[in-house]
mmCIF file with all atom_site columns, C-alpha atoms in Angstrom:
data_model
loop_
_atom_site.group_PDB
_atom_site.id
_atom_site.type_symbol
_atom_site.label_atom_id
_atom_site.label_alt_id
_atom_site.label_comp_id
_atom_site.label_asym_id
_atom_site.label_entity_id
_atom_site.label_seq_id
_atom_site.pdbx_PDB_ins_code
_atom_site.Cartn_x
_atom_site.Cartn_y
_atom_site.Cartn_z
_atom_site.occupancy
_atom_site.B_iso_or_equiv
_atom_site.pdbx_formal_charge
_atom_site.auth_seq_id
_atom_site.auth_comp_id
_atom_site.auth_asym_id
_atom_site.auth_atom_id
_atom_site.pdbx_PDB_model_num
ATOM 1   C CA . UNK A 1 1   ? -21.353 4.371   -0.266  1.00 62.00 ? 1   UNK A CA 1
ATOM 2   C CA . UNK A 1 2   ? -21.972 7.656   1.026   1.00 73.00 ? 2   UNK A CA 1
ATOM 3   C CA . UNK A 1 3   ? -21.829 6.741   4.559   1.00 75.00 ? 3   UNK A CA 1
ATOM 4   C CA . UNK A 1 4   ? -17.988 5.346   3.589   1.00 78.00 ? 4   UNK A CA 1
ATOM 5   C CA . UNK A 1 5   ? -17.307 8.283   1.593   1.00 79.00 ? 5   UNK A CA 1
ATOM 6   C CA . UNK A 1 6   ? -17.992 10.870  4.254   1.00 83.00 ? 6   UNK A CA 1
ATOM 7   C CA . UNK A 1 7   ? -16.018 8.469   7.222   1.00 84.00 ? 7   UNK A CA 1
ATOM 8   C CA . UNK A 1 8   ? -13.200 8.900   4.628   1.00 84.00 ? 8   UNK A CA 1
ATOM 9   C CA . UNK A 1 9   ? -13.301 12.476  4.462   1.00 89.00 ? 9   UNK A CA 1
ATOM 10  C CA . UNK A 1 10  ? -13.504 12.769  8.455   1.00 91.00 ? 10  UNK A CA 1
ATOM 11  C CA . UNK A 1 11  ? -10.445 10.911  8.493   1.00 90.00 ? 11  UNK A CA 1
ATOM 12  C CA . UNK A 1 12  ? -8.713  12.906  6.188   1.00 89.00 ? 12  UNK A CA 1
ATOM 13  C CA . UNK A 1 13  ? -9.517  16.183  7.539   1.00 93.00 ? 13  UNK A CA 1
ATOM 14  C CA . UNK A 1 14  ? -8.464  14.414  11.130  1.00 93.00 ? 14  UNK A CA 1
ATOM 15  C CA . UNK A 1 15  ? -5.145  13.495  9.662   1.00 90.00 ? 15  UNK A CA 1
ATOM 16  C CA . UNK A 1 16  ? -4.751  16.853  8.510   1.00 91.00 ? 16  UNK A CA 1
ATOM 17  C CA . UNK A 1 17  ? -5.538  18.616  11.405  1.00 91.00 ? 17  UNK A CA 1
ATOM 18  C CA . UNK A 1 18  ? -3.035  16.464  13.250  1.00 91.00 ? 18  UNK A CA 1
ATOM 19  C CA . UNK A 1 19  ? 0.537   18.305  11.919  1.00 90.00 ? 19  UNK A CA 1
ATOM 20  C CA . UNK A 1 20  ? 2.202   18.748  8.976   1.00 93.00 ? 20  UNK A CA 1
ATOM 21  C CA . UNK A 1 21  ? 0.800   16.037  6.072   1.00 92.00 ? 21  UNK A CA 1
ATOM 22  C CA . UNK A 1 22  ? 2.952   14.834  3.201   1.00 91.00 ? 22  UNK A CA 1
ATOM 23  C CA . UNK A 1 23  ? 2.034   12.132  1.045   1.00 94.00 ? 23  UNK A CA 1
ATOM 24  C CA . UNK A 1 24  ? 4.377   11.180  -2.304  1.00 90.00 ? 24  UNK A CA 1
ATOM 25  C CA . UNK A 1 25  ? 3.699   7.847   -4.633  1.00 85.00 ? 25  UNK A CA 1
ATOM 26  C CA . UNK A 1 26  ? 7.040   7.441   -5.751  1.00 83.00 ? 26  UNK A CA 1
ATOM 27  C CA . UNK A 1 27  ? 7.829   5.508   -8.703  1.00 82.00 ? 27  UNK A CA 1
ATOM 28  C CA . UNK A 1 28  ? 11.607  4.080   -7.757  1.00 76.00 ? 28  UNK A CA 1
ATOM 29  C CA . UNK A 1 29  ? 13.780  2.892   -10.878 1.00 72.00 ? 29  UNK A CA 1
ATOM 30  C CA . UNK A 1 30  ? 17.119  2.565   -9.565  1.00 70.00 ? 30  UNK A CA 1
ATOM 31  C CA . UNK A 1 31  ? 18.232  2.412   -5.315  1.00 74.00 ? 31  UNK A CA 1
ATOM 32  C CA . UNK A 1 32  ? 15.822  0.951   -3.728  1.00 76.00 ? 32  UNK A CA 1
ATOM 33  C CA . UNK A 1 33  ? 17.403  0.610   -0.486  1.00 76.00 ? 33  UNK A CA 1
ATOM 34  C CA . UNK A 1 34  ? 15.889  3.552   1.476   1.00 85.00 ? 34  UNK A CA 1
ATOM 35  C CA . UNK A 1 35  ? 12.601  3.220   0.538   1.00 89.00 ? 35  UNK A CA 1
ATOM 36  C CA . UNK A 1 36  ? 12.794  -0.776  1.062   1.00 90.00 ? 36  UNK A CA 1
ATOM 37  C CA . UNK A 1 37  ? 14.541  0.142   4.651   1.00 91.00 ? 37  UNK A CA 1
ATOM 38  C CA . UNK A 1 38  ? 11.595  2.447   6.045   1.00 92.00 ? 38  UNK A CA 1
ATOM 39  C CA . UNK A 1 39  ? 8.700   -0.013  4.767   1.00 92.00 ? 39  UNK A CA 1
ATOM 40  C CA . UNK A 1 40  ? 10.525  -2.876  6.115   1.00 92.00 ? 40  UNK A CA 1
ATOM 41  C CA . UNK A 1 41  ? 10.994  -0.921  9.795   1.00 93.00 ? 41  UNK A CA 1
ATOM 42  C CA . UNK A 1 42  ? 7.194   -0.419  10.158  1.00 92.00 ? 42  UNK A CA 1
ATOM 43  C CA . UNK A 1 43  ? 6.101   -3.189  8.663   1.00 90.00 ? 43  UNK A CA 1
ATOM 44  C CA . UNK A 1 44  ? 6.330   -5.408  11.343  1.00 88.00 ? 44  UNK A CA 1
ATOM 45  C CA . UNK A 1 45  ? 4.940   -2.869  13.721  1.00 87.00 ? 45  UNK A CA 1
ATOM 46  C CA . UNK A 1 46  ? 1.980   -3.134  11.906  1.00 85.00 ? 46  UNK A CA 1
ATOM 47  C CA . UNK A 1 47  ? 0.280   -6.128  13.468  1.00 84.00 ? 47  UNK A CA 1
ATOM 48  C CA . UNK A 1 48  ? 1.567   -9.147  15.281  1.00 87.00 ? 48  UNK A CA 1
ATOM 49  C CA . UNK A 1 49  ? 0.870   -11.422 12.434  1.00 87.00 ? 49  UNK A CA 1
ATOM 50  C CA . UNK A 1 50  ? 3.075   -9.135  10.027  1.00 87.00 ? 50  UNK A CA 1
ATOM 51  C CA . UNK A 1 51  ? 5.781   -9.237  12.996  1.00 84.00 ? 51  UNK A CA 1
ATOM 52  C CA . UNK A 1 52  ? 5.693   -12.876 12.794  1.00 88.00 ? 52  UNK A CA 1
ATOM 53  C CA . UNK A 1 53  ? 5.435   -13.243 8.613   1.00 88.00 ? 53  UNK A CA 1
ATOM 54  C CA . UNK A 1 54  ? 8.751   -10.751 8.606   1.00 86.00 ? 54  UNK A CA 1
ATOM 55  C CA . UNK A 1 55  ? 11.364  -13.375 9.145   1.00 89.00 ? 55  UNK A CA 1
ATOM 56  C CA . UNK A 1 56  ? 15.044  -13.180 7.755   1.00 91.00 ? 56  UNK A CA 1
ATOM 57  C CA . UNK A 1 57  ? 14.008  -15.244 4.606   1.00 92.00 ? 57  UNK A CA 1
ATOM 58  C CA . UNK A 1 58  ? 11.002  -12.952 4.124   1.00 89.00 ? 58  UNK A CA 1
ATOM 59  C CA . UNK A 1 59  ? 13.005  -9.600  4.236   1.00 90.00 ? 59  UNK A CA 1
ATOM 60  C CA . UNK A 1 60  ? 15.410  -10.997 1.608   1.00 92.00 ? 60  UNK A CA 1
ATOM 61  C CA . UNK A 1 61  ? 12.861  -12.025 -0.658  1.00 93.00 ? 61  UNK A CA 1
ATOM 62  C CA . UNK A 1 62  ? 10.668  -8.421  -0.395  1.00 91.00 ? 62  UNK A CA 1
ATOM 63  C CA . UNK A 1 63  ? 14.265  -6.601  -1.129  1.00 92.00 ? 63  UNK A CA 1
ATOM 64  C CA . UNK A 1 64  ? 14.764  -8.804  -3.966  1.00 90.00 ? 64  UNK A CA 1
ATOM 65  C CA . UNK A 1 65  ? 11.287  -8.236  -5.272  1.00 92.00 ? 65  UNK A CA 1
ATOM 66  C CA . UNK A 1 66  ? 11.482  -4.461  -4.736  1.00 92.00 ? 66  UNK A CA 1
ATOM 67  C CA . UNK A 1 67  ? 15.101  -4.918  -6.313  1.00 91.00 ? 67  UNK A CA 1
ATOM 68  C CA . UNK A 1 68  ? 12.992  -6.610  -9.182  1.00 90.00 ? 68  UNK A CA 1
ATOM 69  C CA . UNK A 1 69  ? 10.548  -4.609  -9.652  1.00 91.00 ? 69  UNK A CA 1
ATOM 70  C CA . UNK A 1 70  ? 12.128  -1.509  -9.641  1.00 91.00 ? 70  UNK A CA 1
ATOM 71  C CA . UNK A 1 71  ? 14.333  -2.952  -12.546 1.00 89.00 ? 71  UNK A CA 1
ATOM 72  C CA . UNK A 1 72  ? 11.868  -3.026  -14.514 1.00 90.00 ? 72  UNK A CA 1
ATOM 73  C CA . UNK A 1 73  ? 9.860   -0.021  -14.101 1.00 90.00 ? 73  UNK A CA 1
ATOM 74  C CA . UNK A 1 74  ? 7.021   -1.327  -11.763 1.00 91.00 ? 74  UNK A CA 1
ATOM 75  C CA . UNK A 1 75  ? 7.532   -0.283  -8.135  1.00 92.00 ? 75  UNK A CA 1
ATOM 76  C CA . UNK A 1 76  ? 5.875   2.143   -6.532  1.00 91.00 ? 76  UNK A CA 1
ATOM 77  C CA . UNK A 1 77  ? 5.789   3.342   -2.787  1.00 92.00 ? 77  UNK A CA 1
ATOM 78  C CA . UNK A 1 78  ? 3.617   5.330   -1.287  1.00 92.00 ? 78  UNK A CA 1
ATOM 79  C CA . UNK A 1 79  ? 4.893   7.255   2.075   1.00 93.00 ? 79  UNK A CA 1
ATOM 80  C CA . UNK A 1 80  ? 2.550   9.101   4.166   1.00 94.00 ? 80  UNK A CA 1
ATOM 81  C CA . UNK A 1 81  ? 4.418   11.342  6.559   1.00 94.00 ? 81  UNK A CA 1
ATOM 82  C CA . UNK A 1 82  ? 3.375   13.262  9.898   1.00 93.00 ? 82  UNK A CA 1
ATOM 83  C CA . UNK A 1 83  ? 5.671   16.137  10.576  1.00 94.00 ? 83  UNK A CA 1
ATOM 84  C CA . UNK A 1 84  ? 8.354   14.829  8.927   1.00 93.00 ? 84  UNK A CA 1
ATOM 85  C CA . UNK A 1 85  ? 7.799   11.197  10.273  1.00 93.00 ? 85  UNK A CA 1
ATOM 86  C CA . UNK A 1 86  ? 7.181   8.793   8.006   1.00 94.00 ? 86  UNK A CA 1
ATOM 87  C CA . UNK A 1 87  ? 3.765   6.828   9.382   1.00 95.00 ? 87  UNK A CA 1
ATOM 88  C CA . UNK A 1 88  ? 2.311   4.731   6.973   1.00 95.00 ? 88  UNK A CA 1
ATOM 89  C CA . UNK A 1 89  ? 3.564   3.258   3.422   1.00 94.00 ? 89  UNK A CA 1
ATOM 90  C CA . UNK A 1 90  ? 2.324   0.802   0.446   1.00 94.00 ? 90  UNK A CA 1
ATOM 91  C CA . UNK A 1 91  ? 4.108   -1.222  -1.732  1.00 92.00 ? 91  UNK A CA 1
ATOM 92  C CA . UNK A 1 92  ? 2.431   -1.517  -5.101  1.00 93.00 ? 92  UNK A CA 1
ATOM 93  C CA . UNK A 1 93  ? 3.161   -2.110  -8.771  1.00 92.00 ? 93  UNK A CA 1
ATOM 94  C CA . UNK A 1 94  ? 1.963   0.224   -11.285 1.00 92.00 ? 94  UNK A CA 1
ATOM 95  C CA . UNK A 1 95  ? 1.902   -1.974  -14.939 1.00 91.00 ? 95  UNK A CA 1
ATOM 96  C CA . UNK A 1 96  ? -0.162  -0.563  -17.774 1.00 91.00 ? 96  UNK A CA 1
ATOM 97  C CA . UNK A 1 97  ? -3.882  1.152   -16.605 1.00 90.00 ? 97  UNK A CA 1
ATOM 98  C CA . UNK A 1 98  ? -3.273  -0.776  -13.652 1.00 87.00 ? 98  UNK A CA 1
ATOM 99  C CA . UNK A 1 99  ? -1.877  -0.213  -9.732  1.00 88.00 ? 99  UNK A CA 1
ATOM 100 C CA . UNK A 1 100 ? -1.500  -2.746  -7.386  1.00 87.00 ? 100 UNK A CA 1
ATOM 101 C CA . UNK A 1 101 ? -1.196  -2.914  -3.881  1.00 86.00 ? 101 UNK A CA 1
ATOM 102 C CA . UNK A 1 102 ? 1.438   -5.599  -3.093  1.00 89.00 ? 102 UNK A CA 1
ATOM 103 C CA . UNK A 1 103 ? 1.846   -4.608  0.970   1.00 89.00 ? 103 UNK A CA 1
ATOM 104 C CA . UNK A 1 104 ? 1.496   -1.725  3.507   1.00 91.00 ? 104 UNK A CA 1
ATOM 105 C CA . UNK A 1 105 ? 2.944   -1.066  7.088   1.00 93.00 ? 105 UNK A CA 1
ATOM 106 C CA . UNK A 1 106 ? 2.398   2.272   9.512   1.00 94.00 ? 106 UNK A CA 1
ATOM 107 C CA . UNK A 1 107 ? 3.485   2.872   12.669  1.00 95.00 ? 107 UNK A CA 1
ATOM 108 C CA . UNK A 1 108 ? 0.833   1.669   15.235  1.00 94.00 ? 108 UNK A CA 1
ATOM 109 C CA . UNK A 1 109 ? 1.370   4.926   17.379  1.00 94.00 ? 109 UNK A CA 1
ATOM 110 C CA . UNK A 1 110 ? -0.187  7.141   15.117  1.00 95.00 ? 110 UNK A CA 1
ATOM 111 C CA . UNK A 1 111 ? -3.060  4.424   14.383  1.00 92.00 ? 111 UNK A CA 1
ATOM 112 C CA . UNK A 1 112 ? -5.650  6.525   15.976  1.00 94.00 ? 112 UNK A CA 1
ATOM 113 C CA . UNK A 1 113 ? -5.173  8.889   12.730  1.00 95.00 ? 113 UNK A CA 1
ATOM 114 C CA . UNK A 1 114 ? -6.353  5.696   10.075  1.00 91.00 ? 114 UNK A CA 1
ATOM 115 C CA . UNK A 1 115 ? -2.666  6.277   8.794   1.00 93.00 ? 115 UNK A CA 1
ATOM 116 C CA . UNK A 1 116 ? -2.831  2.555   7.115   1.00 91.00 ? 116 UNK A CA 1
ATOM 117 C CA . UNK A 1 117 ? -6.319  2.899   5.628   1.00 89.00 ? 117 UNK A CA 1
ATOM 118 C CA . UNK A 1 118 ? -5.355  6.561   4.093   1.00 92.00 ? 118 UNK A CA 1
ATOM 119 C CA . UNK A 1 119 ? -2.156  6.100   2.739   1.00 92.00 ? 119 UNK A CA 1
ATOM 120 C CA . UNK A 1 120 ? -4.253  3.789   0.487   1.00 90.00 ? 120 UNK A CA 1
ATOM 121 C CA . UNK A 1 121 ? -7.028  6.463   -0.055  1.00 89.00 ? 121 UNK A CA 1
ATOM 122 C CA . UNK A 1 122 ? -4.157  8.576   -0.885  1.00 92.00 ? 122 UNK A CA 1
ATOM 123 C CA . UNK A 1 123 ? -2.682  6.492   -2.996  1.00 89.00 ? 123 UNK A CA 1
ATOM 124 C CA . UNK A 1 124 ? -5.813  5.626   -5.261  1.00 86.00 ? 124 UNK A CA 1
ATOM 125 C CA . UNK A 1 125 ? -6.627  9.220   -5.252  1.00 90.00 ? 125 UNK A CA 1
ATOM 126 C CA . UNK A 1 126 ? -2.983  9.893   -6.369  1.00 91.00 ? 126 UNK A CA 1
ATOM 127 C CA . UNK A 1 127 ? -3.467  7.007   -8.949  1.00 88.00 ? 127 UNK A CA 1
ATOM 128 C CA . UNK A 1 128 ? -6.415  8.174   -10.415 1.00 88.00 ? 128 UNK A CA 1
ATOM 129 C CA . UNK A 1 129 ? -4.407  11.845  -11.247 1.00 89.00 ? 129 UNK A CA 1
ATOM 130 C CA . UNK A 1 130 ? -2.000  9.737   -13.452 1.00 88.00 ? 130 UNK A CA 1
ATOM 131 C CA . UNK A 1 131 ? -4.999  8.260   -15.530 1.00 89.00 ? 131 UNK A CA 1
ATOM 132 C CA . UNK A 1 132 ? -5.131  4.927   -13.699 1.00 91.00 ? 132 UNK A CA 1
ATOM 133 C CA . UNK A 1 133 ? -8.432  2.958   -14.569 1.00 89.00 ? 133 UNK A CA 1
ATOM 134 C CA . UNK A 1 134 ? -8.049  0.359   -12.176 1.00 83.00 ? 134 UNK A CA 1
ATOM 135 C CA . UNK A 1 135 ? -6.403  -0.364  -8.387  1.00 79.00 ? 135 UNK A CA 1
ATOM 136 C CA . UNK A 1 136 ? -6.445  -3.781  -6.922  1.00 75.00 ? 136 UNK A CA 1
ATOM 137 C CA . UNK A 1 137 ? -6.070  -5.051  -4.013  1.00 72.00 ? 137 UNK A CA 1
ATOM 138 C CA . UNK A 1 138 ? -5.153  -7.835  -4.886  1.00 71.00 ? 138 UNK A CA 1
ATOM 139 C CA . UNK A 1 139 ? -5.779  -11.483 -2.316  1.00 72.00 ? 139 UNK A CA 1
ATOM 140 C CA . UNK A 1 140 ? -7.396  -10.897 0.874   1.00 66.00 ? 140 UNK A CA 1
ATOM 141 C CA . UNK A 1 141 ? -10.469 -10.590 2.307   1.00 61.00 ? 141 UNK A CA 1
ATOM 142 C CA . UNK A 1 142 ? -9.374  -7.899  4.551   1.00 67.00 ? 142 UNK A CA 1
ATOM 143 C CA . UNK A 1 143 ? -12.817 -5.185  5.771   1.00 59.00 ? 143 UNK A CA 1
ATOM 144 C CA . UNK A 1 144 ? -11.116 -2.096  4.870   1.00 66.00 ? 144 UNK A CA 1
ATOM 145 C CA . UNK A 1 145 ? -10.759 -3.058  1.405   1.00 65.00 ? 145 UNK A CA 1
ATOM 146 C CA . UNK A 1 146 ? -14.218 -3.453  0.787   1.00 59.00 ? 146 UNK A CA 1
ATOM 147 C CA . UNK A 1 147 ? -14.774 0.110   3.172   1.00 61.00 ? 147 UNK A CA 1
ATOM 148 C CA . UNK A 1 148 ? -13.173 1.759   0.371   1.00 65.00 ? 148 UNK A CA 1
ATOM 149 C CA . UNK A 1 149 ? -15.158 0.452   -2.505  1.00 63.00 ? 149 UNK A CA 1
ATOM 150 C CA . UNK A 1 150 ? -13.205 -2.872  -3.246  1.00 67.00 ? 150 UNK A CA 1
ATOM 151 C CA . UNK A 1 151 ? -15.011 -5.363  -5.020  1.00 69.00 ? 151 UNK A CA 1
ATOM 152 C CA . UNK A 1 152 ? -14.433 -9.271  -5.363  1.00 70.00 ? 152 UNK A CA 1
ATOM 153 C CA . UNK A 1 153 ? -13.512 -10.266 -8.669  1.00 72.00 ? 153 UNK A CA 1
ATOM 154 C CA . UNK A 1 154 ? -13.633 -14.383 -9.118  1.00 73.00 ? 154 UNK A CA 1
ATOM 155 C CA . UNK A 1 155 ? -10.341 -16.635 -10.094 1.00 77.00 ? 155 UNK A CA 1
ATOM 156 C CA . UNK A 1 156 ? -10.632 -19.616 -11.566 1.00 80.00 ? 156 UNK A CA 1
ATOM 157 C CA . UNK A 1 157 ? -8.284  -21.928 -12.205 1.00 84.00 ? 157 UNK A CA 1
ATOM 158 C CA . UNK A 1 158 ? -8.539  -24.694 -14.940 1.00 87.00 ? 158 UNK A CA 1
ATOM 159 C CA . UNK A 1 159 ? -6.155  -27.307 -15.671 1.00 87.00 ? 159 UNK A CA 1
ATOM 160 C CA . UNK A 1 160 ? -6.502  -29.273 -19.232 1.00 90.00 ? 160 UNK A CA 1
ATOM 161 C CA . UNK A 1 161 ? -5.056  -32.481 -19.708 1.00 90.00 ? 161 UNK A CA 1
ATOM 162 C CA . UNK A 1 162 ? -3.757  -33.619 -22.674 1.00 90.00 ? 162 UNK A CA 1
ATOM 163 C CA . UNK A 1 163 ? -3.880  -37.338 -23.741 1.00 82.00 ? 163 UNK A CA 1
#
């Protein structure tokens, strides 16, 4: 709604005033090394739950997933930099006319600038500019998703037993 749009604009203005801001959303089709390294460095800093989640086994999974999705041309990283320092990143998948947010990370020293939220807002804007019709947050009921216009879509599981 209008109040949320106003709040996002206010946060964006505050971010632009804080320093030299650069946002890039890149399709990664070859070497994912630097991008995934930066993402995995920021990920456990974001929240304590993310730090506990990112075991060596999960890190290996994320790297493998990134490499596989890059090989088939679906991987995108959104990088929000402040004064040339990565402040927040998103990892997502670009398929047909949709962008799917897989996960995100940010440096908490920039949390007062809402870099986690704004990295998603800027990625949504960039996706619209590229002609995407849908931006999917995927699973999870985090409040920020609703604050920037996310809506729940019911998913159903159907099992048919054939005798």
